[in-house]
């Protein structure tokens, strides 16, 4: 055994084992997260099948350009995060800090735009919770014997706010983790540990990206 | 050959201190990260909840002693069976074997010093406790009347009880099982001692590993479902509300996608316990180890594709019903393989009838009855007749109490000498085990007959002709109570007064028996090297 500067936690035999366990732990956690969002998307799929026409029209009431910009921002943040991981792997403190900062900036920008989008939907009276006024104009004929179009549109917006809200919550947690990593990288006490933790954080950040891709597809792009 | 790894600063000649020698201060328990102490935290908490849930069951059975609804109003009766279900499912059965015996034994059985994430392990107990507090708040606030399943619209439009508090409690406790599951999966994958190949893992580890996978994969679906219920009640969104185009049936699909696999969270660890006990007390290697492992994994897998059998009469499509019925029959195959293999393990063994073995053999009887009646219920046409009757109640109590609780008691008696370093009274333990077997059959067998005769679930009064069977069932509850109270007394007594057990009183072969009782803080003096399979009996 080489006299390594870093010693594993007491339950592990060596650093390799600890590294492997940490990464696997995050993968298993992401498995859980997949099923969490999976339940939501399954619900969306079923309701989308039941009310195809209304959901397709309601999609048109969302702001596609803003969401597209957000998608670009988030995907770019995935790139900067990967670069931060590479930099930490190469033990480059300044580069790690720079790419981490870029990731945090992109993530924050994403949340800002998302917040603006929600605010504009609130202004257009499209937030159907807590007895807020909900005004939805539709060109669809009201089918007899079914629920009114506005009620089903309400359902769509409910799902939209739950999905994007849950995603934004995950973004907030992710930004918190990245802020902590930024602080650790700033101090640069144990680069090997920063490298290990950054890879785990990177997995989580990538997962948030993937979830957004699904939200973007389901809620913004399915217009027919 | 032997690779020896000492932890930092440890004197390799000193006898390592056992895990209980760290003291009994509150701090030493509440801030511990030792998996063995956390197992005790769980054991104490789930025991409290168990007696809480049992008290509700006792009141239910007392009400049913007479045909008229005289002891409780229909309202309070609804609240009692809901409370009984919620507490027993989420605060006792789900964590029972994994969080106590599994927590204590899994690292030892794979030859590790602790779980991969000891702090997460402690966190999971705190989350469990927080969830428990919410549930107690719900009870104080007047209880829940939806049944443990929170079916919409009982839980959304038409409920005037503390549904939200209870749902939050269950929502929170879900994270504790996710963390336990995550820890088990990672520990099994990455922490195995040299030579501990997958083919040498004890079946208890395999069973808990499969359980952990289910916890990680199924629990989040319940989480998101309860989240939607909560938002529906607080913000007035209508995912499950037909007035808004929502779908109440969607709730049942999502709920059972978790709650059916949850049944296997309860029964798989029990099967693991029984495998260890049967091998040890018949002095035979487990018959068909590979078949047993494959069956465990098959049960975990099939568990995810059978949820629709709870909804045969809920209005799902006939084709869905046929498929779900078929898949449900499939579960019987690995279950039967396991039961037959345990029986084959007994064949030509030197069987000794110590208390753990009596529990294990009781499990075989009770699980067989519970499992076979499950096959009846999986049949589409028969289920129309039996759905929502006492037949269903009897069936799942045979599996959950007869299977999971009996195995938990068996495991507790089997590993008690390892957990505490003490032996308990053999005579009293035998008495308690027999009381459990007799009490269980007496309580729940009449319920099969009641259900077949048409007695529906969840009613606090019934026609006179059901009286004899109902009285028998209530009498059984008394015997059952004896089977639970006795161990509480003699096991507590043994903690201080019991004879010293020594490292391996049963002459068992598992890794956990190759270290002192109670085990040292980091389980083994040196990392063990494994050179043979787990059941090297004979």
XYZ file of C-alpha atoms in Angstrom:
762
model
C 0.000 0.000 0.000
C 1.376 3.408 -0.892
C 1.433 5.916 1.937
C -1.492 7.856 0.624
C -2.160 11.315 2.010
C -5.863 10.590 2.081
C -7.191 7.798 4.215
C -10.604 6.198 3.565
C -13.465 6.418 6.069
C -13.256 3.709 8.705
C -15.772 1.338 7.083
C -13.815 1.184 3.821
C -10.639 -0.761 3.090
C -9.212 1.674 0.549
C -9.980 4.807 -1.442
C -11.072 2.830 -4.481
C -13.792 1.117 -2.502
C -14.964 4.407 -1.039
C -15.020 6.059 -4.452
C -16.954 3.193 -5.960
C -19.469 3.174 -3.093
C -20.069 6.920 -3.369
C -20.734 6.787 -7.090
C -22.946 3.720 -6.820
C -24.853 5.419 -4.016
C -25.659 8.350 -6.280
C -26.659 6.038 -9.127
C -29.068 4.188 -6.840
C -30.449 7.496 -5.607
C -31.014 8.585 -9.205
C -32.870 5.319 -9.771
C -35.231 6.405 -7.013
C -35.544 9.851 -8.552
C -36.326 8.321 -11.935
C -39.255 6.471 -10.453
C -40.393 9.605 -8.606
C -40.630 11.567 -11.852
C -41.735 8.375 -13.596
C -44.920 8.282 -11.517
C -45.640 11.848 -12.505
C -44.958 11.271 -16.203
C -47.079 8.111 -16.154
C -49.938 10.174 -14.775
C -49.350 12.796 -17.450
C -49.293 10.161 -20.195
C -52.610 8.677 -19.100
C -54.361 12.042 -18.850
C -52.773 13.154 -22.145
C -54.276 10.080 -23.829
C -57.683 10.785 -22.315
C -57.748 14.473 -23.238
C -55.449 14.689 -26.266
C -57.050 17.634 -28.033
C -57.381 19.889 -24.984
C -53.858 19.127 -23.766
C -52.438 19.826 -27.232
C -54.158 23.186 -27.345
C -53.181 24.068 -23.762
C -49.547 23.418 -24.689
C -49.851 26.375 -27.071
C -50.480 28.675 -24.092
C -46.971 28.050 -22.753
C -43.983 30.132 -23.792
C -42.004 27.898 -26.149
C -39.174 30.357 -26.998
C -38.328 30.942 -23.338
C -38.403 27.208 -22.645
C -36.139 26.611 -25.648
C -33.643 29.169 -24.351
C -33.798 27.461 -20.951
C -33.131 24.095 -22.552
C -30.048 25.507 -24.239
C -28.862 27.050 -20.962
C -29.299 23.845 -19.006
C -27.590 21.680 -21.610
C -24.679 24.120 -21.678
C -24.496 23.932 -17.901
C -24.151 20.169 -18.315
C -21.097 20.838 -20.471
C -19.528 23.276 -17.995
C -20.179 20.816 -15.176
C -18.375 18.069 -17.097
C -15.492 20.485 -17.695
C -15.384 21.290 -13.962
C -15.113 17.558 -13.245
C -12.295 17.184 -15.766
C -10.495 20.180 -14.279
C -10.772 18.758 -10.763
C -9.537 15.405 -12.082
C -6.482 17.192 -13.499
C -6.076 19.000 -10.121
C -6.477 22.440 -11.728
C -7.906 24.673 -9.017
C -8.562 27.802 -11.077
C -10.217 25.943 -13.935
C -12.385 23.970 -11.506
C -13.526 27.189 -9.876
C -14.183 28.865 -13.220
C -16.308 26.026 -14.635
C -18.185 25.587 -11.378
C -19.020 29.276 -11.356
C -20.190 29.064 -14.955
C -22.427 26.111 -14.080
C -23.937 27.945 -11.136
C -24.495 31.061 -13.258
C -26.265 29.080 -15.993
C -28.398 27.238 -13.450
C -29.378 30.475 -11.751
C -30.222 32.060 -15.077
C -32.406 29.052 -15.866
C -34.325 29.489 -12.624
C -34.667 33.226 -13.254
C -36.199 32.673 -16.678
C -38.423 29.928 -15.268
C -39.576 32.300 -12.544
C -40.350 34.980 -15.130
C -42.310 32.437 -17.145
C -44.378 31.493 -14.092
C -44.977 35.156 -13.344
C -46.248 35.809 -16.860
C -48.573 32.824 -16.563
C -49.817 34.245 -13.291
C -50.465 37.562 -15.063
C -52.349 35.815 -17.832
C -54.475 34.119 -15.112
C -53.328 30.626 -15.944
C -52.491 29.486 -12.401
C -55.404 27.314 -11.283
C -54.562 26.838 -7.617
C -55.753 28.324 -4.332
C -58.855 29.738 -5.998
C -56.826 32.177 -8.098
C -58.795 33.408 -11.123
C -58.317 31.045 -14.055
C -59.228 32.379 -17.490
C -58.641 30.084 -20.363
C -59.796 30.902 -23.887
C -60.280 27.969 -26.174
C -61.337 27.460 -29.747
C -62.274 23.848 -29.165
C -65.972 22.988 -29.269
C -67.218 21.740 -25.883
C -67.916 18.067 -26.378
C -71.257 17.082 -24.887
C -71.221 14.752 -21.913
C -67.616 15.516 -21.091
C -65.892 17.926 -18.784
C -65.736 21.555 -19.926
C -62.593 22.419 -21.872
C -61.471 24.972 -19.303
C -61.613 22.350 -16.523
C -59.394 19.953 -18.462
C -57.035 22.798 -19.332
C -56.860 23.459 -15.607
C -55.699 19.869 -15.191
C -52.951 20.457 -17.753
C -51.707 23.551 -15.944
C -51.822 21.702 -12.620
C -49.571 19.030 -14.032
C -47.332 21.644 -15.634
C -46.814 23.518 -12.370
C -46.206 20.309 -10.406
C -43.645 19.002 -12.909
C -41.765 22.264 -13.377
C -42.040 23.040 -9.666
C -40.591 19.680 -8.664
C -37.851 20.185 -11.230
C -37.087 23.679 -9.928
C -36.882 22.232 -6.412
C -34.281 19.786 -7.670
C -32.437 22.666 -9.354
C -32.343 24.532 -6.037
C -30.899 21.491 -4.265
C -28.402 21.087 -7.104
C -27.348 24.733 -6.892
C -26.923 24.328 -3.142
C -24.637 21.349 -3.701
C -22.659 23.254 -6.332
C -22.295 26.238 -3.997
C -20.870 23.925 -1.338
C -18.519 22.414 -3.929
C -17.451 25.929 -4.949
C -16.523 26.700 -1.346
C -14.578 23.431 -1.042
C -12.813 24.062 -4.340
C -11.995 27.583 -3.204
C -10.246 26.244 -0.091
C -8.680 23.379 -2.097
C -7.712 21.377 1.028
C -8.020 17.832 -0.315
C -8.164 17.864 -4.123
C -8.729 14.099 -4.356
C -11.811 14.447 -2.176
C -13.101 17.391 -4.224
C -12.550 15.311 -7.366
C -14.541 12.407 -5.880
C -17.414 14.554 -4.629
C -17.598 16.588 -7.795
C -18.153 13.449 -9.839
C -21.040 12.487 -7.568
C -22.505 15.999 -7.793
C -22.049 15.886 -11.570
C -24.209 12.772 -11.823
C -26.998 14.548 -9.991
C -26.675 17.635 -12.181
C -26.821 15.526 -15.325
C -29.965 13.876 -14.033
C -31.679 17.255 -13.609
C -30.798 17.970 -17.237
C -32.408 14.745 -18.384
C -35.593 15.381 -16.412
C -35.874 18.802 -18.048
C -35.558 17.257 -21.495
C -38.581 15.105 -20.700
C -40.544 18.040 -19.296
C -39.664 20.146 -22.327
C -40.812 17.404 -24.677
C -44.034 16.510 -22.874
C -45.272 19.953 -21.918
C -43.910 22.243 -24.638
C -43.376 20.231 -27.799
C -46.359 17.861 -27.936
C -48.688 20.200 -29.786
C -50.575 17.898 -32.109
C -3.557 -15.772 2.382
C -5.432 -13.848 5.012
C -5.551 -10.166 4.388
C -5.625 -8.327 7.664
C -6.781 -4.761 7.794
C -6.671 -2.907 11.075
C -8.421 0.325 11.593
C -6.426 3.352 12.581
C -4.721 3.255 15.968
C -6.043 -0.166 16.898
C -3.820 -2.402 18.995
C -3.811 -5.685 17.173
C -3.406 -7.761 20.346
C -6.053 -6.159 22.513
C -9.496 -7.710 22.712
C -11.719 -5.209 20.896
C -14.474 -3.656 22.975
C -17.997 -4.784 22.143
C -20.444 -2.364 20.572
C -22.426 -1.915 23.769
C -19.409 -0.968 25.870
C -19.488 2.540 24.387
C -21.864 3.400 27.189
C -25.562 3.862 27.698
C -25.767 7.638 27.626
C -28.589 9.054 25.492
C -25.961 10.776 23.381
C -24.138 7.521 22.675
C -27.364 6.144 21.195
C -28.844 9.147 19.427
C -25.602 10.160 17.717
C -24.299 6.699 16.962
C -23.376 5.725 13.425
C -22.797 2.074 14.333
C -25.209 -0.042 12.294
C -25.718 -2.344 15.289
C -26.867 0.456 17.565
C -29.064 1.936 14.836
C -30.663 -1.499 14.522
C -31.586 -1.214 18.203
C -33.006 2.281 17.750
C -35.240 0.836 15.046
C -36.087 -2.224 17.126
C -37.320 -0.126 20.028
C -39.294 2.256 17.760
C -41.005 -0.436 15.733
C -41.888 -2.334 18.905
C -43.627 0.770 20.251
C -45.545 1.180 17.000
C -46.332 -2.520 16.931
C -48.059 -2.379 20.302
C -49.807 0.822 19.248
C -51.163 -0.899 16.127
C -51.982 -4.022 18.126
C -54.058 -2.019 20.582
C -56.146 -0.789 17.640
C -56.514 -4.378 16.407
C -57.590 -5.502 19.863
C -60.326 -2.848 19.983
C -61.479 -3.901 16.515
C -61.710 -7.529 17.590
C -63.524 -6.610 20.815
C -66.104 -4.660 18.829
C -66.601 -7.705 16.605
C -67.276 -9.974 19.583
C -70.974 -9.184 19.270
C -73.022 -8.757 16.081
C -74.334 -5.311 17.042
C -72.069 -2.273 16.850
C -72.062 -1.588 20.563
C -68.516 -0.795 21.667
C -67.576 1.647 18.911
C -69.479 3.851 16.518
C -69.122 3.107 12.807
C -67.022 6.283 12.563
C -64.530 5.313 15.255
C -64.386 1.797 13.846
C -63.325 3.235 10.462
C -60.649 5.276 12.169
C -59.367 2.310 14.136
C -58.882 -0.023 11.177
C -57.285 2.804 9.186
C -54.895 3.495 12.046
C -54.173 -0.217 12.457
C -53.339 -0.543 8.764
C -51.217 2.583 8.458
C -49.194 1.908 11.603
C -48.695 -1.787 10.935
C -47.774 -1.436 7.270
C -45.485 1.599 7.275
C -44.269 1.832 10.829
C -43.887 -1.832 11.641
C -43.895 -4.304 8.736
C -41.908 -2.355 6.130
C -39.002 -1.532 8.443
C -39.367 -4.619 10.665
C -36.825 -7.165 9.453
C -34.692 -4.990 7.141
C -34.173 -2.060 9.499
C -33.512 -4.155 12.612
C -32.100 -7.587 11.799
C -31.001 -6.485 8.325
C -29.259 -3.415 9.660
C -27.517 -5.405 12.342
C -26.574 -8.421 10.263
C -26.098 -7.403 6.644
C -22.683 -5.753 7.125
C -21.574 -8.642 9.343
C -22.787 -11.259 6.900
C -20.836 -9.742 4.034
C -17.804 -9.280 6.284
C -17.823 -5.475 6.458
C -17.129 -3.108 9.337
C -20.270 -1.061 8.783
C -22.742 0.027 6.134
C -21.335 1.961 3.197
C -23.048 5.139 4.483
C -23.314 5.022 8.282
C -24.581 8.593 8.615
C -27.354 8.059 6.079
C -28.255 5.000 8.114
C -28.757 7.125 11.226
C -30.571 9.769 9.179
C -33.027 7.152 7.990
C -33.970 6.426 11.616
C -34.517 10.113 12.320
C -36.717 10.407 9.245
C -38.657 7.367 10.410
C -39.157 9.007 13.800
C -40.294 12.277 12.234
C -42.815 10.391 10.088
C -43.989 8.580 13.198
C -44.596 11.879 14.979
C -46.829 13.074 12.132
C -48.816 9.878 12.318
C -49.323 10.294 16.048
C -50.364 13.904 15.438
C -52.906 12.617 12.915
C -54.290 10.286 15.548
C -54.531 13.011 18.150
C -56.177 15.277 15.580
C -58.982 12.771 15.274
C -57.623 9.952 13.153
C -58.053 8.955 9.532
C -61.101 7.222 8.117
C -59.953 6.374 4.599
C -58.471 2.947 5.284
C -54.722 2.495 4.932
C -55.013 2.787 1.147
C -56.028 6.488 1.071
C -58.325 5.764 -1.889
C -59.632 8.823 -3.679
C -62.188 10.374 -3.358
C -62.383 9.237 0.317
C -59.070 10.950 0.875
C -59.731 14.034 -1.229
C -63.310 15.191 -1.729
C -65.243 13.386 0.965
C -62.867 13.194 3.855
C -63.205 15.173 7.009
C -60.484 13.493 9.023
C -56.756 14.157 9.469
C -55.824 12.693 6.093
C -53.174 15.290 5.385
C -51.208 14.702 8.592
C -51.307 10.941 8.093
C -50.337 11.217 4.416
C -47.435 13.495 5.337
C -46.333 10.923 7.930
C -46.331 8.151 5.338
C -44.695 10.459 2.761
C -41.838 11.166 5.185
C -41.340 7.596 6.313
C -40.910 6.651 2.652
C -37.601 8.507 2.543
C -36.372 6.422 5.436
C -37.000 3.201 3.530
C -35.381 4.667 0.408
C -32.231 5.480 2.395
C -32.186 2.044 4.015
C -32.596 0.444 0.608
C -29.859 2.585 -0.928
C -27.482 1.639 1.878
C -28.228 -2.069 1.522
C -27.707 -2.064 -2.240
C -24.401 -0.206 -2.083
C -23.155 -2.222 0.900
C -23.918 -5.514 -0.799
C -22.252 -4.406 -4.007
C -19.119 -2.760 -2.677
C -18.425 -3.910 0.876
C -18.101 -7.676 0.563
C -15.039 -9.207 2.241
C -12.385 -10.962 0.138
C -13.754 -14.295 -1.067
C -17.380 -13.295 -0.399
C -18.582 -13.820 -3.947
C -22.230 -13.339 -4.969
C -22.593 -17.116 -4.969
C -21.499 -17.265 -1.326
C -23.871 -14.631 0.026
C -26.261 -15.988 2.644
C -29.869 -16.045 1.451
C -30.695 -13.493 4.161
C -28.417 -11.031 2.370
C -29.900 -11.876 -1.023
C -33.405 -11.395 0.371
C -32.548 -8.035 1.905
C -30.766 -6.991 -1.269
C -33.857 -7.748 -3.340
C -35.986 -5.950 -0.764
C -33.692 -2.931 -0.946
C -34.107 -2.799 -4.721
C -37.881 -2.783 -4.298
C -37.625 -0.044 -1.671
C -35.557 2.104 -4.009
C -37.741 1.495 -7.057
C -41.259 1.443 -5.633
C -41.260 3.898 -2.737
C -40.762 7.045 -4.861
C -43.971 6.278 -6.756
C -45.867 6.319 -3.466
C -44.052 9.536 -2.596
C -45.213 11.315 -5.724
C -48.737 9.904 -5.345
C -49.050 11.175 -1.788
C -47.609 14.479 -2.957
C -50.441 14.735 -5.497
C -53.015 13.832 -2.822
C -51.553 16.479 -0.542
C -51.640 19.133 -3.298
C -55.174 18.112 -4.151
C -56.245 18.725 -0.564
C -54.281 21.927 0.026
C -54.182 23.690 -3.343
C -57.265 22.178 -4.892
C -55.629 20.689 -7.990
C -57.591 17.843 -9.515
C -55.382 15.064 -10.858
C -57.675 12.458 -9.297
C -60.885 14.483 -9.463
C -63.247 13.445 -12.288
C -64.983 16.834 -12.185
C -61.788 18.307 -13.636
C -61.174 15.438 -16.029
C -58.886 13.775 -13.513
C -58.914 10.052 -12.943
C -59.610 8.423 -9.542
C -58.501 5.087 -10.957
C -55.095 6.611 -11.693
C -54.639 6.920 -7.945
C -55.257 3.208 -7.479
C -52.775 2.356 -10.224
C -50.048 4.541 -8.735
C -50.818 3.461 -5.185
C -50.690 -0.248 -5.925
C -47.606 0.146 -8.085
C -45.932 0.822 -4.757
C -48.137 -1.082 -2.377
C -48.062 -4.414 -4.072
C -44.268 -4.546 -4.235
C -44.446 -3.364 -0.612
C -45.934 -6.754 0.238
C -42.705 -8.272 -1.044
C -40.731 -5.763 1.010
C -42.435 -7.435 3.951
C -42.187 -11.072 2.928
C -38.785 -11.368 1.189
C -36.687 -10.564 4.285
C -38.890 -13.029 6.182
C -37.957 -15.688 3.631
C -34.319 -14.793 4.179
C -34.643 -15.304 7.924
C -36.388 -18.640 7.489
C -33.657 -19.872 5.133
C -30.974 -19.207 7.749
C -32.955 -20.847 10.559
C -34.059 -23.925 8.611
C -30.502 -24.656 7.467
C -29.038 -24.222 10.943
C -31.603 -26.268 12.867
C -31.745 -29.147 10.436
C -27.939 -29.166 10.075
C -28.306 -29.337 6.318
C -27.102 -27.021 3.590
C -29.988 -25.173 1.921
C -31.403 -27.353 -0.828
C -31.041 -25.672 -4.224
C -29.191 -22.480 -3.277
C -29.164 -21.149 -6.848
C -32.868 -21.839 -7.235
C -33.499 -19.977 -3.998
C -31.539 -16.943 -5.190
C -33.289 -16.913 -8.553
C -36.659 -17.256 -6.819
C -35.912 -14.276 -4.579
C -35.046 -12.139 -7.581
C -38.029 -13.465 -9.550
C -40.436 -12.600 -6.738
C -38.976 -9.089 -6.578
C -39.349 -8.705 -10.336
C -42.858 -10.174 -10.659
C -43.882 -8.007 -7.705
C -43.751 -5.021 -10.033
C -46.132 -6.355 -12.673
C -49.045 -7.664 -10.618
C -50.455 -4.529 -8.975
C -53.632 -4.624 -11.068
C -54.919 -7.682 -9.193
C -56.055 -5.256 -6.493
C -58.286 -3.630 -9.072
C -60.155 -6.505 -10.725
C -63.473 -4.954 -9.736
C -62.372 -1.305 -9.961
C -63.251 -0.935 -13.612
C -59.934 -1.550 -15.320
C -60.157 -3.204 -18.729
C -60.811 -6.916 -18.949
C -57.589 -7.450 -20.881
C -55.589 -5.736 -18.160
C -57.364 -7.972 -15.667
C -56.438 -11.129 -17.583
C -52.770 -10.123 -17.832
C -52.536 -9.138 -14.174
C -54.228 -12.380 -13.206
C -51.722 -14.370 -15.271
C -48.695 -12.568 -13.823
C -50.081 -13.071 -10.326
C -50.263 -16.813 -10.908
C -46.612 -16.612 -11.986
C -45.587 -15.347 -8.530
C -46.754 -18.662 -7.130
C -43.967 -20.464 -9.014
C -40.905 -18.994 -7.258
C -42.851 -18.991 -3.983
C -43.525 -22.700 -4.350
C -39.894 -23.348 -5.287
C -38.835 -21.701 -2.055
C -41.331 -23.585 0.087
C -40.416 -26.926 -1.452
C -36.695 -26.200 -1.095
C -37.089 -25.432 2.618
C -38.949 -28.699 2.989
C -36.238 -30.522 1.059
C -33.647 -28.931 3.361
C -35.407 -30.563 6.318
C -35.207 -33.960 4.624
C -32.801 -36.268 6.475
C -31.650 -33.365 8.602
C -30.896 -33.557 12.301
C -33.770 -31.330 13.288
C -33.841 -29.671 16.696
C -36.954 -27.879 17.846
C -35.527 -24.789 19.459
C -37.702 -21.687 19.521
C -36.332 -20.170 16.270
C -37.069 -23.435 14.472
C -40.632 -23.549 15.805
C -41.144 -20.064 14.412
C -39.604 -21.100 11.085
C -41.777 -24.196 10.805
C -44.822 -22.099 11.735
C -43.836 -19.790 8.902
C -43.886 -22.718 6.480
C -47.441 -23.630 7.510
C -48.772 -20.071 7.614
C -47.060 -18.944 4.427
C -48.360 -21.973 2.559
C -51.945 -21.262 3.614
C -51.566 -17.543 2.908
C -49.847 -18.147 -0.420
C -52.299 -20.706 -1.726
C -55.304 -18.554 -0.864
C -53.531 -15.820 -2.801
C -53.789 -18.067 -5.841
C -57.564 -18.257 -5.295
C -57.724 -14.470 -5.238
C -55.657 -14.166 -8.401
C -58.398 -15.989 -10.319
C -60.527 -13.330 -11.997
C -63.932 -14.943 -11.576
C -63.384 -16.081 -7.990
C -62.087 -12.657 -7.013
C -65.402 -11.066 -7.924
C -66.965 -13.199 -5.194
C -64.181 -12.787 -2.646
C -63.115 -9.183 -3.262
C -63.377 -6.944 -0.196
C -64.473 -9.804 2.039
C -62.858 -11.291 5.136
C -61.274 -13.842 2.812
C -58.892 -11.143 1.609
C -58.277 -9.950 5.164
C -57.454 -13.498 6.248
C -55.220 -14.066 3.210
C -53.001 -11.062 3.742
C -52.861 -11.513 7.504
C -51.599 -15.056 6.949
C -48.844 -13.559 4.776
C -48.057 -10.476 6.821
C -48.581 -11.674 10.377
C -48.149 -15.367 9.683
C -45.232 -14.777 7.345
C -43.485 -11.538 8.153
C -44.156 -11.241 11.899
C -43.531 -14.927 12.602
C -40.225 -14.766 10.742
C -39.316 -11.545 12.542
C -39.918 -13.276 15.877
C -37.958 -16.303 14.677
C -35.079 -14.110 13.555
C -35.138 -12.209 16.822
C -34.879 -15.486 18.760
C -32.224 -16.872 16.418
C -29.925 -13.833 16.553
C -30.790 -12.656 20.086
C -27.618 -14.280 21.495
C -25.627 -12.372 18.857
C -27.462 -9.094 19.438
C -27.175 -9.162 23.212
C -24.670 -11.877 24.125
C -27.333 -13.547 26.287
C -29.577 -16.605 26.127
C -33.279 -16.553 26.973
C -35.454 -19.134 28.670
C -35.983 -22.009 26.285
C -39.229 -23.156 27.880
C -40.845 -19.719 27.747
C -39.689 -19.161 24.186
C -41.203 -22.457 23.104
C -44.461 -21.521 24.801
C -44.535 -18.130 23.097
C -43.792 -19.600 19.665
C -46.588 -22.132 20.022
C -48.976 -19.438 21.277
C -48.216 -17.422 18.157
C -48.905 -20.382 15.870
C -52.146 -21.372 17.587
C -53.327 -17.786 18.082
C -52.705 -16.897 14.464
C -54.593 -19.841 13.054
C -57.435 -19.338 15.494
C -57.689 -15.620 14.699
C -57.492 -15.760 10.954
C -58.705 -19.169 9.826
C -62.325 -18.371 10.759
C -61.993 -15.224 8.663
C -61.510 -17.343 5.518
C -64.822 -19.017 6.269
C -66.492 -15.693 7.072
C -65.271 -14.170 3.840
C -66.299 -17.137 1.754
C -69.745 -16.920 3.353
C -69.920 -13.284 2.267
C -68.884 -11.178 5.272
C -67.472 -7.917 3.827
C -64.431 -6.139 5.255
C -64.576 -2.944 7.269
C -68.014 -3.263 8.902
C -68.428 -2.832 12.629
C -71.599 -4.897 12.851
C -72.683 -8.144 11.194
C -75.607 -10.602 10.951
C -76.083 -13.029 13.851
C -75.177 -16.132 11.862
C -71.534 -15.001 11.636
C -71.334 -14.798 15.400
C -69.568 -18.102 16.205
C -66.740 -17.548 13.732
C -66.258 -13.938 14.835
C -66.077 -14.975 18.503
C -63.513 -17.668 17.649
C -61.456 -15.056 15.822
C -61.535 -12.699 18.804
C -60.552 -15.553 21.136
C -57.585 -16.190 18.856
C -56.517 -12.585 19.316
C -56.172 -13.283 23.033
C -53.847 -16.222 22.417
C -51.941 -14.153 19.858
C -51.493 -11.349 22.414
C -49.893 -13.890 24.746
C -47.485 -14.830 21.952
C -46.407 -11.183 21.678
C -46.322 -10.211 25.354
C -44.359 -13.220 26.603
C -41.254 -12.514 24.481
C -41.338 -8.891 25.582
C -41.020 -10.110 29.182
C -38.511 -12.960 28.939
C -36.319 -11.239 26.340
C -36.095 -8.099 28.497
C -35.348 -10.310 31.482
C -32.556 -12.081 29.584
C -30.837 -8.770 28.818
C -29.462 -8.664 32.371
C -30.073 -12.092 33.843
C -29.744 -14.381 30.851
C -26.936 -16.902 30.643
C -23.912 -15.729 28.610
C -24.291 -17.007 25.080
C -20.743 -17.218 23.752
C -19.970 -16.442 20.145
C -21.931 -19.253 18.517
C -24.545 -21.003 20.696
C -26.329 -22.662 17.765
C -23.132 -23.830 16.091
C -24.235 -21.902 13.005
C -22.006 -21.303 9.984
C -22.628 -17.684 8.967
C -19.858 -15.065 9.162
C -21.758 -13.210 11.882
C -21.253 -16.157 14.217
C -17.468 -16.128 13.785
C -17.092 -13.004 15.920
C -17.763 -12.504 19.665
C -21.264 -11.855 21.057
C -22.041 -9.024 21.350
C -19.847 -8.145 18.379
C -16.992 -5.649 18.594
C -17.575 -2.085 17.401
C -16.298 -2.806 13.911
C -17.649 -6.351 13.865
C -14.448 -8.262 13.173
C -11.003 -8.093 14.695
C -9.633 -8.502 11.229
C -11.294 -8.505 7.845
C -12.348 -12.118 7.320
C -11.453 -14.077 4.218
C -14.264 -16.282 3.020
C -13.381 -19.700 1.652
C -16.655 -21.609 1.567
C -20.371 -21.164 0.933
C -22.769 -19.944 3.611
C -24.343 -23.286 4.554
C -21.395 -25.586 5.214
C -23.380 -27.800 7.573
C -22.530 -31.527 7.877
